[in-house]
Coordinates of C-alpha atoms in Angstrom, one line a residue:
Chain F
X914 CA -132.5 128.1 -120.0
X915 CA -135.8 126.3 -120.7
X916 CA -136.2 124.2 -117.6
X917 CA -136.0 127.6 -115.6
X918 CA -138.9 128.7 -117.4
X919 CA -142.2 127.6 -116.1
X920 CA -144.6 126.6 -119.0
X921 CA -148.0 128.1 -119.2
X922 CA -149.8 126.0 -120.4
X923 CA -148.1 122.8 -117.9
X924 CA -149.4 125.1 -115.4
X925 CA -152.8 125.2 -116.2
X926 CA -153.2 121.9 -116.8
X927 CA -150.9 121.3 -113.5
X928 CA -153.4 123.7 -111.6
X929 CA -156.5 121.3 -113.1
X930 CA -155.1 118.5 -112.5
X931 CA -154.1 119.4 -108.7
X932 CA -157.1 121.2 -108.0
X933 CA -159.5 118.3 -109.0
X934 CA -157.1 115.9 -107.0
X935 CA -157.3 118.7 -104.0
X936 CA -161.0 119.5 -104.2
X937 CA -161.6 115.5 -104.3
X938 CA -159.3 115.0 -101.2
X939 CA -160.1 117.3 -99.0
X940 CA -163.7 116.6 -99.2
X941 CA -164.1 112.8 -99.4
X942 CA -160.4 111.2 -98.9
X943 CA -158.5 112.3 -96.0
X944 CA -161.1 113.9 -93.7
X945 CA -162.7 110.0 -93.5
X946 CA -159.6 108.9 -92.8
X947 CA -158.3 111.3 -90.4
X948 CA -161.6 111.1 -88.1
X949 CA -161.7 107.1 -88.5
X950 CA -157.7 106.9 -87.6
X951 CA -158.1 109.5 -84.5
X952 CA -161.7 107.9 -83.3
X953 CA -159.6 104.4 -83.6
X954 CA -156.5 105.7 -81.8
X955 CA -158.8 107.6 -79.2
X956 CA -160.6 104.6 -78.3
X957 CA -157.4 102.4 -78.2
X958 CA -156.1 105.0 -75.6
X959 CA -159.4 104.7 -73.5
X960 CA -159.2 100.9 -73.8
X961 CA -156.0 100.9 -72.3
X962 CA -157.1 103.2 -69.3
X963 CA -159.8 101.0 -69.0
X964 CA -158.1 98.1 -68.7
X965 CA -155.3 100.0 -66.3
X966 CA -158.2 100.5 -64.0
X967 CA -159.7 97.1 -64.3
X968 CA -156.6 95.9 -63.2
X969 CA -156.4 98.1 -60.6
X970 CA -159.7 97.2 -59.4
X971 CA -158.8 93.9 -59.5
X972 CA -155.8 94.4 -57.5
X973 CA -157.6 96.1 -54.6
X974 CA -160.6 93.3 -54.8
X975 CA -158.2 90.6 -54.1
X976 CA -156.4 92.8 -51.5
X977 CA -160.0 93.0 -49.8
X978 CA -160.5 90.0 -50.8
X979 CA -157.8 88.3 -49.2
X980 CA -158.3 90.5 -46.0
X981 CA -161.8 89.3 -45.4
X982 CA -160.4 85.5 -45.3
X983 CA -157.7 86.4 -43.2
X984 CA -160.6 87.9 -41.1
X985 CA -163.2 85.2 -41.3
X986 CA -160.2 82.9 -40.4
X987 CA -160.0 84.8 -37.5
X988 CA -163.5 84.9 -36.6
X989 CA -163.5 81.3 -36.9
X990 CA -160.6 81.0 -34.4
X991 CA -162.6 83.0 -32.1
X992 CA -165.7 81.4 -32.4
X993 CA -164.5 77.7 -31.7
X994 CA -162.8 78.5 -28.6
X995 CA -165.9 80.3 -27.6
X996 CA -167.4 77.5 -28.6
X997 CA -165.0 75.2 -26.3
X998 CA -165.4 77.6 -23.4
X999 CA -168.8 77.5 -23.6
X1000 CA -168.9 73.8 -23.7
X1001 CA -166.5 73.7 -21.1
X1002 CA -168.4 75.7 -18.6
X1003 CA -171.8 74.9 -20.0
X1004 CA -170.3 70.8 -18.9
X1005 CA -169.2 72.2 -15.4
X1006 CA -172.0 74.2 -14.6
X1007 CA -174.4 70.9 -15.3
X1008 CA -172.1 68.8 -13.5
X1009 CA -172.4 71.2 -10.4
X1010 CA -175.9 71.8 -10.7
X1011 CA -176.6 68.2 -10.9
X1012 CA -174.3 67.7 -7.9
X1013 CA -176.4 70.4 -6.1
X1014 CA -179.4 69.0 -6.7
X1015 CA -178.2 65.2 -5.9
X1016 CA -177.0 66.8 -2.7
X1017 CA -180.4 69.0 -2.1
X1018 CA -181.9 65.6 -2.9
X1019 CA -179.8 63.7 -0.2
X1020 CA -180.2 65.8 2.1
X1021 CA -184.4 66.1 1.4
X1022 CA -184.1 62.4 1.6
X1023 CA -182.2 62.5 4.8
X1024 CA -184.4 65.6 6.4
X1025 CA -187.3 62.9 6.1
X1026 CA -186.1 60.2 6.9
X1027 CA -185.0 62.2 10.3
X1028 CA -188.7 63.9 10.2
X1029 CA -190.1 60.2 10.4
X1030 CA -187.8 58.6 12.2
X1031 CA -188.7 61.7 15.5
X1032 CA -192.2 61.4 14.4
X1033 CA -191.9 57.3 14.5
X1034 CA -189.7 58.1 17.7
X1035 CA -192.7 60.5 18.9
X1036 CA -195.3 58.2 18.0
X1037 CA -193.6 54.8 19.5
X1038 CA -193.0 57.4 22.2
X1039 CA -196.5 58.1 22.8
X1040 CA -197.3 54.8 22.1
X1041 CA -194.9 53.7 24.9
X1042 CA -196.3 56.3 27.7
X1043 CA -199.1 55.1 27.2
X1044 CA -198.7 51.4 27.0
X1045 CA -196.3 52.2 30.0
X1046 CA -198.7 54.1 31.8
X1047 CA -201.9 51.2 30.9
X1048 CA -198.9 48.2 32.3
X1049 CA -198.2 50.5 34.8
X1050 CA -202.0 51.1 36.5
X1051 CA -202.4 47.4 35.7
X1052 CA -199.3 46.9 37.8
X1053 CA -200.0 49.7 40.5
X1054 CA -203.1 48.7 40.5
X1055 CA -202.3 45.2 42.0
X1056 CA -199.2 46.8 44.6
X1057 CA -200.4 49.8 45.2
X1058 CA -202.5 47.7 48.1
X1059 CA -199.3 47.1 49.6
X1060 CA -198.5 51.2 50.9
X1061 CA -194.4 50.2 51.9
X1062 CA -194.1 48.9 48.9
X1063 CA -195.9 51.6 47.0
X1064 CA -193.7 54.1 49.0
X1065 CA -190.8 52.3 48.0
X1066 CA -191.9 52.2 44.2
X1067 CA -193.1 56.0 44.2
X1068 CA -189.3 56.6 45.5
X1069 CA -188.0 55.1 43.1
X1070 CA -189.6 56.1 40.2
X1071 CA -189.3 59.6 41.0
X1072 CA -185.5 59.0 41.7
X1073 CA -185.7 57.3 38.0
X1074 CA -187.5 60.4 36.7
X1075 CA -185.2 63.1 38.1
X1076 CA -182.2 60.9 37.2
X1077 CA -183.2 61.5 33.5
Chain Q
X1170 CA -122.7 80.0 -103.1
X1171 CA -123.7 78.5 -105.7
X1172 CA -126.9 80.4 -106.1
X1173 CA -125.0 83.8 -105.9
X1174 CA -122.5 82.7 -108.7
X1175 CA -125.4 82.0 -110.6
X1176 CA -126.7 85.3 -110.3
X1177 CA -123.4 86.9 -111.2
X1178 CA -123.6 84.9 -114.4
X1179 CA -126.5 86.1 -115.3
X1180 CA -126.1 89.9 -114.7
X1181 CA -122.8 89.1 -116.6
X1182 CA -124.7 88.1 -119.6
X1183 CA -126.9 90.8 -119.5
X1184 CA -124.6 93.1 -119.7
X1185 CA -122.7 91.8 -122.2
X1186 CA -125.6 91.7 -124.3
X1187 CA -126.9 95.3 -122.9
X1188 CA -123.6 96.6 -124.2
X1189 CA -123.5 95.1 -127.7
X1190 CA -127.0 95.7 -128.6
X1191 CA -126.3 99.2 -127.2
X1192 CA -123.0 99.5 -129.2
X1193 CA -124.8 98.6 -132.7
X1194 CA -127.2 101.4 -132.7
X1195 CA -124.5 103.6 -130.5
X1196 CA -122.4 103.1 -134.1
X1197 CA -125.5 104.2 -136.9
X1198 CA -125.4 107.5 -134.5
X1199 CA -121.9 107.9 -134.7
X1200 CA -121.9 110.9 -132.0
X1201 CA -124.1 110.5 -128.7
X1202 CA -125.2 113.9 -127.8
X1203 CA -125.3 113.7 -124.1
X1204 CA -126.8 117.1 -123.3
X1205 CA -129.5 116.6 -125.8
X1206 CA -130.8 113.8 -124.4
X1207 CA -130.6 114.6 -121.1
X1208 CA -132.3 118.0 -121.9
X1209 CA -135.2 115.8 -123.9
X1210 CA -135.8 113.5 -120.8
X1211 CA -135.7 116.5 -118.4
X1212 CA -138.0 118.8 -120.8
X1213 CA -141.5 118.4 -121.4
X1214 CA -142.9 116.7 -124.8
X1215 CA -145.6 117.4 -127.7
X1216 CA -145.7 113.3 -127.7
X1217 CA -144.7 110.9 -125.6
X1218 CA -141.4 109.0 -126.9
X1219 CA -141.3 105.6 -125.8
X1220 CA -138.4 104.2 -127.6
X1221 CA -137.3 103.7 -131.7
X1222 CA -138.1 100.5 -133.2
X1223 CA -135.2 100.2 -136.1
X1224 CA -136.1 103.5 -138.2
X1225 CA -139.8 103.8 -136.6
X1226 CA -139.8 105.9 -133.9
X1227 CA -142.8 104.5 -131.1
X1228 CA -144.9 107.3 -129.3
X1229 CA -148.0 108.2 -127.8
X1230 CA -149.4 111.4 -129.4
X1231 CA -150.8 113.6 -128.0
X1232 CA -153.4 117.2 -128.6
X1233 CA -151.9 119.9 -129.1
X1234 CA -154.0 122.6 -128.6
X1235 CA -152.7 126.2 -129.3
X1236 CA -154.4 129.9 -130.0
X1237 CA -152.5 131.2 -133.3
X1238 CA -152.3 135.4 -132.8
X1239 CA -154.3 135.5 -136.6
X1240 CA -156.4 132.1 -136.9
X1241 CA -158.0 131.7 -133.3
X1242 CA -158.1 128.4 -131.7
X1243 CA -156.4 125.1 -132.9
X1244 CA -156.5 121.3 -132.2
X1245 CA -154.5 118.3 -133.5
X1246 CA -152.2 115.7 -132.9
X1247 CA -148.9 115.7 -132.0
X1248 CA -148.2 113.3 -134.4
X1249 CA -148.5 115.2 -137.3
X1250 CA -145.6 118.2 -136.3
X1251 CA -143.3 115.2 -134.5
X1252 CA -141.3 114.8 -137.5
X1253 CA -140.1 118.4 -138.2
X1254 CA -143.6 118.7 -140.5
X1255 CA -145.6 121.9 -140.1
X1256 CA -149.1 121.0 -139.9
X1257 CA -151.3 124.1 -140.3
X1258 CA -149.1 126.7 -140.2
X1259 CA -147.7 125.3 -137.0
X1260 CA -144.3 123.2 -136.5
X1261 CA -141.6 122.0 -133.3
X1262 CA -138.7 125.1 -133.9
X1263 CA -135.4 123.1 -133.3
X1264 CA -133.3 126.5 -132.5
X1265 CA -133.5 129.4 -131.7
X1266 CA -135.3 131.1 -128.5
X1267 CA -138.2 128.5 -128.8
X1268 CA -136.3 125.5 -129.6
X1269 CA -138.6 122.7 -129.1
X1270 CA -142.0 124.8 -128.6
X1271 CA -144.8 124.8 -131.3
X1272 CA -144.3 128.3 -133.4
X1273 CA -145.9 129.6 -136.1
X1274 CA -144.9 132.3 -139.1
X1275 CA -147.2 135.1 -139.0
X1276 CA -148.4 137.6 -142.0
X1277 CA -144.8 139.0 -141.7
X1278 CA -142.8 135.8 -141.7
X1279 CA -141.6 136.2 -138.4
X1280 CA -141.5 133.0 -136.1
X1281 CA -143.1 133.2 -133.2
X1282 CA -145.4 131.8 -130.9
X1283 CA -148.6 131.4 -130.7
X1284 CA -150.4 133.6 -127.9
X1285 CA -152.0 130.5 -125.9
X1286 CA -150.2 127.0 -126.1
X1287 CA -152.1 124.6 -123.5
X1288 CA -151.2 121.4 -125.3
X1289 CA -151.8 118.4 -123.4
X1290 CA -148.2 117.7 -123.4
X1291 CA -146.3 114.5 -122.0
X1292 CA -146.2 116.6 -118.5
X1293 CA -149.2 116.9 -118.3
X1294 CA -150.5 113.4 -119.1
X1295 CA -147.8 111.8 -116.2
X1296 CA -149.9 114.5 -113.7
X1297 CA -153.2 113.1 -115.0
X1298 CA -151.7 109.7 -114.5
X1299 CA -150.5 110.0 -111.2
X1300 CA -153.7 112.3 -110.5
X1301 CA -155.8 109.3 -111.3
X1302 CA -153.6 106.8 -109.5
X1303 CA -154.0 109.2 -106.3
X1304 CA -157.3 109.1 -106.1
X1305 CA -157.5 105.5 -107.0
X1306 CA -155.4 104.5 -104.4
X1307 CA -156.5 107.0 -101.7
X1308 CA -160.7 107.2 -102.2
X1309 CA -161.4 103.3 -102.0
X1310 CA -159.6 103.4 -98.5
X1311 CA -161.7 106.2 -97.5
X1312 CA -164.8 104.3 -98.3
X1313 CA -163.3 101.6 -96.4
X1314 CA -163.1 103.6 -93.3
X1315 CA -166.5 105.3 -94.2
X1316 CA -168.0 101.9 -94.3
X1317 CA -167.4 101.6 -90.6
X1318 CA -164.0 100.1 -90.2
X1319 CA -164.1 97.6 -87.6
X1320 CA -160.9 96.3 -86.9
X1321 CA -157.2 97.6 -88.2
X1322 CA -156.7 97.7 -92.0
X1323 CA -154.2 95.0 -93.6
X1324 CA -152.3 95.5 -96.6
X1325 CA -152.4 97.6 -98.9
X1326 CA -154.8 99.6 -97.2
X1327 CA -152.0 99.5 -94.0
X1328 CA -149.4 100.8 -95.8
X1329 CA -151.5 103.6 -97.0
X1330 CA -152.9 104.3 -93.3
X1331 CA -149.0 104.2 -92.3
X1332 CA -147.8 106.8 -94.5
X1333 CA -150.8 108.7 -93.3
X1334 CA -150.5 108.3 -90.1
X1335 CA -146.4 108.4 -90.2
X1336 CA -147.4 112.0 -91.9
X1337 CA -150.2 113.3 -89.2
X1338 CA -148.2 112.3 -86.3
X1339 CA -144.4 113.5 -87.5
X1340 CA -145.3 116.3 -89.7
X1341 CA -148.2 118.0 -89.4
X1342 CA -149.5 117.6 -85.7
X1343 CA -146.0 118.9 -83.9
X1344 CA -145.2 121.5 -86.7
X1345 CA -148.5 123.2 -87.3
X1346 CA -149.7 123.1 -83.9
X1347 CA -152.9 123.1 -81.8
X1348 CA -155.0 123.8 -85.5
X1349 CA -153.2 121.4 -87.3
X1350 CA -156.8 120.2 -88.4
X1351 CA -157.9 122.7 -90.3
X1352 CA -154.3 122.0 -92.6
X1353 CA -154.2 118.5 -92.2
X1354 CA -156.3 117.9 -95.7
X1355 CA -153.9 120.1 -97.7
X1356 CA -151.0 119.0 -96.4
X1357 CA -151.7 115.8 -96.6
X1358 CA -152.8 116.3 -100.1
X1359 CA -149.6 117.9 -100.8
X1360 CA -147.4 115.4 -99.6
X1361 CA -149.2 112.3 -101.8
X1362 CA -148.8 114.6 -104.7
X1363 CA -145.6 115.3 -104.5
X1364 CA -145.0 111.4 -103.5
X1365 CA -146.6 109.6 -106.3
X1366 CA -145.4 112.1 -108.8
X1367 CA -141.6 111.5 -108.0
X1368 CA -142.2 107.9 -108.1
X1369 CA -143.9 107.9 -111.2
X1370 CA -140.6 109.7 -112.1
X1371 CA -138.2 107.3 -110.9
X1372 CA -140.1 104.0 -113.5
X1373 CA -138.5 104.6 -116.8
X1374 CA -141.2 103.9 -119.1
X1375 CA -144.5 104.6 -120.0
X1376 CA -146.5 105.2 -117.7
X1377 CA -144.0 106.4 -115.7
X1378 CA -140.8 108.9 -116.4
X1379 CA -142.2 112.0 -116.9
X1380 CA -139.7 114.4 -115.1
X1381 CA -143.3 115.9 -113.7
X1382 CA -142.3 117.1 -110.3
X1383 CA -138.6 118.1 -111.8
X1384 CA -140.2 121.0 -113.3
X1385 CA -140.5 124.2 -112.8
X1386 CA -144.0 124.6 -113.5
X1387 CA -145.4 122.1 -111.1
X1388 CA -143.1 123.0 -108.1
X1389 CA -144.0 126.8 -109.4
X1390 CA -147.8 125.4 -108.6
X1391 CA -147.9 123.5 -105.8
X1392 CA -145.4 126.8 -103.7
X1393 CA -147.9 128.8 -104.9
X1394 CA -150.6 126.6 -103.4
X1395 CA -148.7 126.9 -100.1
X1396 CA -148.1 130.6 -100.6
X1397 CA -151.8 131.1 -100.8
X1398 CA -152.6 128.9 -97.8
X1399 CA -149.9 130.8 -95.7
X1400 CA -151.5 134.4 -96.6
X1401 CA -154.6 133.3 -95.8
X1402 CA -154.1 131.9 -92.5
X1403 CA -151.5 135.1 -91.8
X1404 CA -152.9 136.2 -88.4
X1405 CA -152.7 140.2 -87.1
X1406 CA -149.5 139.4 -85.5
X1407 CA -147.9 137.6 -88.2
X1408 CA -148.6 140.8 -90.5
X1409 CA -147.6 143.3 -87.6
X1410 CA -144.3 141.3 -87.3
X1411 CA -144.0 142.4 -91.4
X1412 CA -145.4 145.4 -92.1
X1413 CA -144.2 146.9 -88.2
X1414 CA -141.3 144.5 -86.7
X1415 CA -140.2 145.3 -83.6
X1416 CA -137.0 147.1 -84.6
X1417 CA -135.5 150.4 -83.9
X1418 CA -138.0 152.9 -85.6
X1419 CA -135.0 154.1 -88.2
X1420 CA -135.3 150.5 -89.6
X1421 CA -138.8 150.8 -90.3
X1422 CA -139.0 154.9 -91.2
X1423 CA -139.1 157.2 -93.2
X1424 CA -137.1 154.1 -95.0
X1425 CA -139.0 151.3 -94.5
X1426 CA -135.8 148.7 -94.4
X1427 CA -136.9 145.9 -92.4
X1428 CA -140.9 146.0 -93.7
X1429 CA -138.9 145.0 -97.1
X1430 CA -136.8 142.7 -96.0
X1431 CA -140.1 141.1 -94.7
X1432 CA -142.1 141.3 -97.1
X1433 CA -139.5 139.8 -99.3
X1434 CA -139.3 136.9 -96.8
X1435 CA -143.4 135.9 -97.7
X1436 CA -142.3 135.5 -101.2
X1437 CA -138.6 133.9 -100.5
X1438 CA -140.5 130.9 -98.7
X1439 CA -142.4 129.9 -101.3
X1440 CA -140.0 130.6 -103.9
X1441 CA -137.2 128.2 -101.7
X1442 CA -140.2 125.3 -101.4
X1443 CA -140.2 125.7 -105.4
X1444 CA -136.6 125.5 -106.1
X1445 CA -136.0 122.8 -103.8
X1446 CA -138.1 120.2 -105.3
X1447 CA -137.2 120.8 -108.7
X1448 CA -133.8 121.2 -108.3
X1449 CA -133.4 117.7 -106.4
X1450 CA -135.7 115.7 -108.5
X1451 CA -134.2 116.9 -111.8
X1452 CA -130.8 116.5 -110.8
X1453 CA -131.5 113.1 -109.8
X1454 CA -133.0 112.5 -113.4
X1455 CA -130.1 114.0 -114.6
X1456 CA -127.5 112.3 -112.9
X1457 CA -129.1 108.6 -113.5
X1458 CA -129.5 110.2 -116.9
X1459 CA -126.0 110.7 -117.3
X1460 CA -124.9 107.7 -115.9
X1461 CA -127.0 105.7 -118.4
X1462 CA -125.1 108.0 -121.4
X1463 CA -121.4 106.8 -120.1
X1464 CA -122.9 103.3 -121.9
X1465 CA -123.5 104.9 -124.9
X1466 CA -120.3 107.4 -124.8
X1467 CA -117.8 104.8 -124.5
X1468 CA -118.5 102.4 -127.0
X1469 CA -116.2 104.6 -129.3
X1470 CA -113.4 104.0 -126.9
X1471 CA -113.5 100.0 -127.4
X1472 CA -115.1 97.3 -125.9
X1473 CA -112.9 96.6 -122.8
X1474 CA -113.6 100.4 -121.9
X1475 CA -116.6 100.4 -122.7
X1476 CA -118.0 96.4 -121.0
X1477 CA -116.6 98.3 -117.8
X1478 CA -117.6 101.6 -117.8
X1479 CA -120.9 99.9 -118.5
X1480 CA -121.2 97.8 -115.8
X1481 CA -119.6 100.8 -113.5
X1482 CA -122.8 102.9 -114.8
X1483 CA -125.4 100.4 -114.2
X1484 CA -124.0 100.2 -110.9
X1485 CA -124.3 103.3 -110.4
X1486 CA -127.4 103.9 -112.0
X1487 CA -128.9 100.9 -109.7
X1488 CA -127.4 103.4 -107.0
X1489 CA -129.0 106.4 -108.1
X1490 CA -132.3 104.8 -108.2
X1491 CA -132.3 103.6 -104.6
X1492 CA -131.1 106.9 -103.8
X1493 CA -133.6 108.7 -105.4
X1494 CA -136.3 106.5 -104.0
X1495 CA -135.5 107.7 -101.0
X1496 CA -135.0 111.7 -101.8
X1497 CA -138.5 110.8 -103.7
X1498 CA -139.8 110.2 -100.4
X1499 CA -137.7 113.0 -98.5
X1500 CA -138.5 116.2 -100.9
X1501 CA -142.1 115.2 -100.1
X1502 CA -141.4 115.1 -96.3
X1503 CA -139.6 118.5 -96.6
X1504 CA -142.3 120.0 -98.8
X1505 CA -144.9 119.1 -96.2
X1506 CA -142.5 119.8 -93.3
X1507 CA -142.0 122.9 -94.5
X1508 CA -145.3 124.2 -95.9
X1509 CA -146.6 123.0 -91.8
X1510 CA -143.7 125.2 -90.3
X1511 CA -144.8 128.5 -92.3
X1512 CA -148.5 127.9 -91.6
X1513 CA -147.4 127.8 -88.2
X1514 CA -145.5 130.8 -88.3
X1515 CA -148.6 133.2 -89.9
X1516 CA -150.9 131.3 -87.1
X1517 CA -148.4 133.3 -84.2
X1518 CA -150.6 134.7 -81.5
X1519 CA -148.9 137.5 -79.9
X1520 CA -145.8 139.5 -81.6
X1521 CA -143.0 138.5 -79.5

């Protein structure tokens, strides 16, 4: 049968034709396309790991983020009632000093007004002695002619003296 | 609904009008020869028959270039030895061992053939076509992709990237393995050969409808391809497995059984890639073929046989075509698939 038969001269042409159409191919059609569709696919696949790990980064920034709120919250918290005990004892702390030194005042105030009234006392005591003992020349001076008399006084002033 | 009985209407007509313009030159003929036609489709040409106009017959002709045994080297056109003329010396025998070959009488009257015939035959032209078209369709995406591609092709140039792609990923990368790169160009080359040519099959007219990859020649070719690409990349295992399989030694000597049996199997491989594709695209030729005949066979068997039988067969036919569209597709698939699996047999490592 014919169409069992392979024609020679279908094959040479066949062998022309599909060796042009090879030749042509494999040096400027599919090797082009084969590096362009496998640099393409190779950079999607990167891309996508890319963008895995950007979300993944992501994910762990808002974690931290979120942590360091919850922390500054925190720190806040503490710092106002620092703050408040601070204030608190920084208030008492004035209060007593400022009573202490009212009272250290006072009592300054008091110490000298004691100090002068002993030294007034002193003074008006001095004062006295001697105006007593001036009145009291200018009075012995006029009994002490009388000597019963003077006896007597003497007596008594010595009875006045050791009473004290 | 009313659309769809529309449609009926008009493939009702058509047929009806398919059929009688069929049955008045069906009559003139008197007697369809089925296998002759068939044979003629499924053959190779001188000329390219495109259809009869009345009397006229309408064809592209085409060189025939031949090497007569006595007179050397001969050109002309088809057209003048398409009409049972000799031209030259030379003429189409209708019988006889060359039936349908150019022969020639020599200085003792014998017919024979001339010692080179390499005419540019209608097989040859549909390769050239769908050689052209190839390149056409596959080069300007290249330089597409050469021109720095920047974002995903559309269109056309998508489907072209799919089938690619859909080739690379499915065929070539799992069956030849790790070197797949260094086959990827042939294979690929292979498969949008074998492709284009069945389609160019499957359209009816010119340009298309040359049984190209349907025969023998160019399956003969394109195994042969493959065969030479296997050898090549043969590795020393591959040949230690033939020449010095790991069999019992009275398998491989004195008698060397199995080395035969081996060696046979480098050729069988090839020779089943060949068969395969021509078998399945000329049998789907055939049968569509065939189907396309019952119209003509049946008008003698009157017109309510033959209105149905017609519209059975253009069913059918309409069938066949889907059908073959898709084993156009599949024998190129298998080609390839198969061609990757032997290259990745001869690329074995180790004997095992």
């Amino acid at each position: 049968m014919s169409l069992l038969v392979p024609d020679t001269g279908l094959l040479f042409w066949m062998a022309l034709s599909f060796g042009v159409v090879l030749f042509v191919l494999v040096k400027f059609g599919f090797p082009v396309i084969i590096k362009a569709v496998e640099t393409r696919s190779a950079y999607i696949a990167d891309s996508l790991e890319a963008a895995r790990e950007a979300e993944s980064q992501l994910a762990t920034i808002n974690r931290q983020a979120e942590a360091i709120i919850a922390e500054a919250q925190n720190e806040r918290k503490t710092i106002l009632n620092e703050a408040q005990e601070a204030k608190n004892t920084i208030v008492s702390k004035a209060k007593e000093d400022a009573e202490a030194e009212a009272r250290r005042r006072i009592n300054k105030a008091l110490e000298d007004i004691e100090g002068s009234k002993k030294k007034a006392l002193a003074e008006l005591r001095k004062d006295v002695a001697g105006i007593s003992v001036k009145i009291a020349e200018k009075i012995i001076g006029e009994r002490l002619k009388d000597d019963q008399k003077q006896q007597e006084l003497i007596n008594k002033l010595l009875a006045e003296e050791f009473a004290h | 609904m009313k659309r769809k009985n529309n449609t009926h209407l008009v493939v009702g007509f058509l047929l009806i009008f398919l059929t009688a313009a069929v049955g008045k030159t069906a009559a003139q003929e008197q007697k369809v020869n089925v296998k002759e036609i068939v044979f003629e489709h499924l053959g190779d040409a001188y000329e390219w028959h495109i259809t009869n106009w009345g009397e006229k017959s309408i064809a592209i002709p085409l060189p025939v270039i031949v090497k007569s045994k006595e007179r050397g080297w001969r050109v002309f056109s088809s057209s003048h030895i398409s009409h049972g003329t000799t031209h030259e010396g030379f003429y189409i025998a209708h019988e006889g061992k060359y039936a349908g070959k150019v022969v020639e009488r020599n200085s003792a009257g014998e017919e024979i053939r001339p010692s080179m015939d390499i005419s540019f035959t209608k097989n040859a032209l549909g390769l050239f076509i769908s050689s052209c078209l190839l390149l056409l369709i596959i080069l300007p995406v290249a330089r597409w992709y050469k021109r720095g591609a920047q974002h995903t092709p559309k269109g056309f140039r998508g489907a072209v990237e799919l089938l690619i792609v859909y080739v690379l990923d499915e065929i070539i990368k799992p069956c030849v393995g790790e070197e797949y790169r260094k086959y990827a160009t042939y294979l690929l080359t292979i498969f949008f050969f074998i492709f284009i040519n069945n389609l160019m099959g499957l359209i009816p007219f010119f340009p298309g409808g040359a049984n190209v990859t349907g025969n023998i020649a160019v399956t003969l070719f394109l195994a042969f391809c493959t065969f030479l690409v296997i050898t090549f990349s043969g590795t020393k295992a591959y040949w230690k497995e033939i020449l010095w399989p790991e069999v019992p030694t009275w398998l491989k000597a004195p008698v060397p059984i199995m080395p035969v049996i081996e060696l046979f199997g480098i050729f069988t491989k090839p020779f089943a890639l060949m068969i395969r594709l021509f078998a399945n695209i000329m049998a789907g030729h055939s049968v569509i073929l065939g189907l396309v005949c019952l119209i003509f066979i049946t008008v003698s068997m009157g017109a309510t046989i033959n209105t149905s039988m017609s519209i059975v067969a253009v069913l059918f036919s309409i069938f066949m075509n889907f059908l073959e569209l898709l084993v156009a597709f599949i024998q190129a698939y298998v080609f390839t698939l198969l061609s990757s699996v032997f290259i990745n047999m001869a690329r074995v490592k180790h004997a095992h």
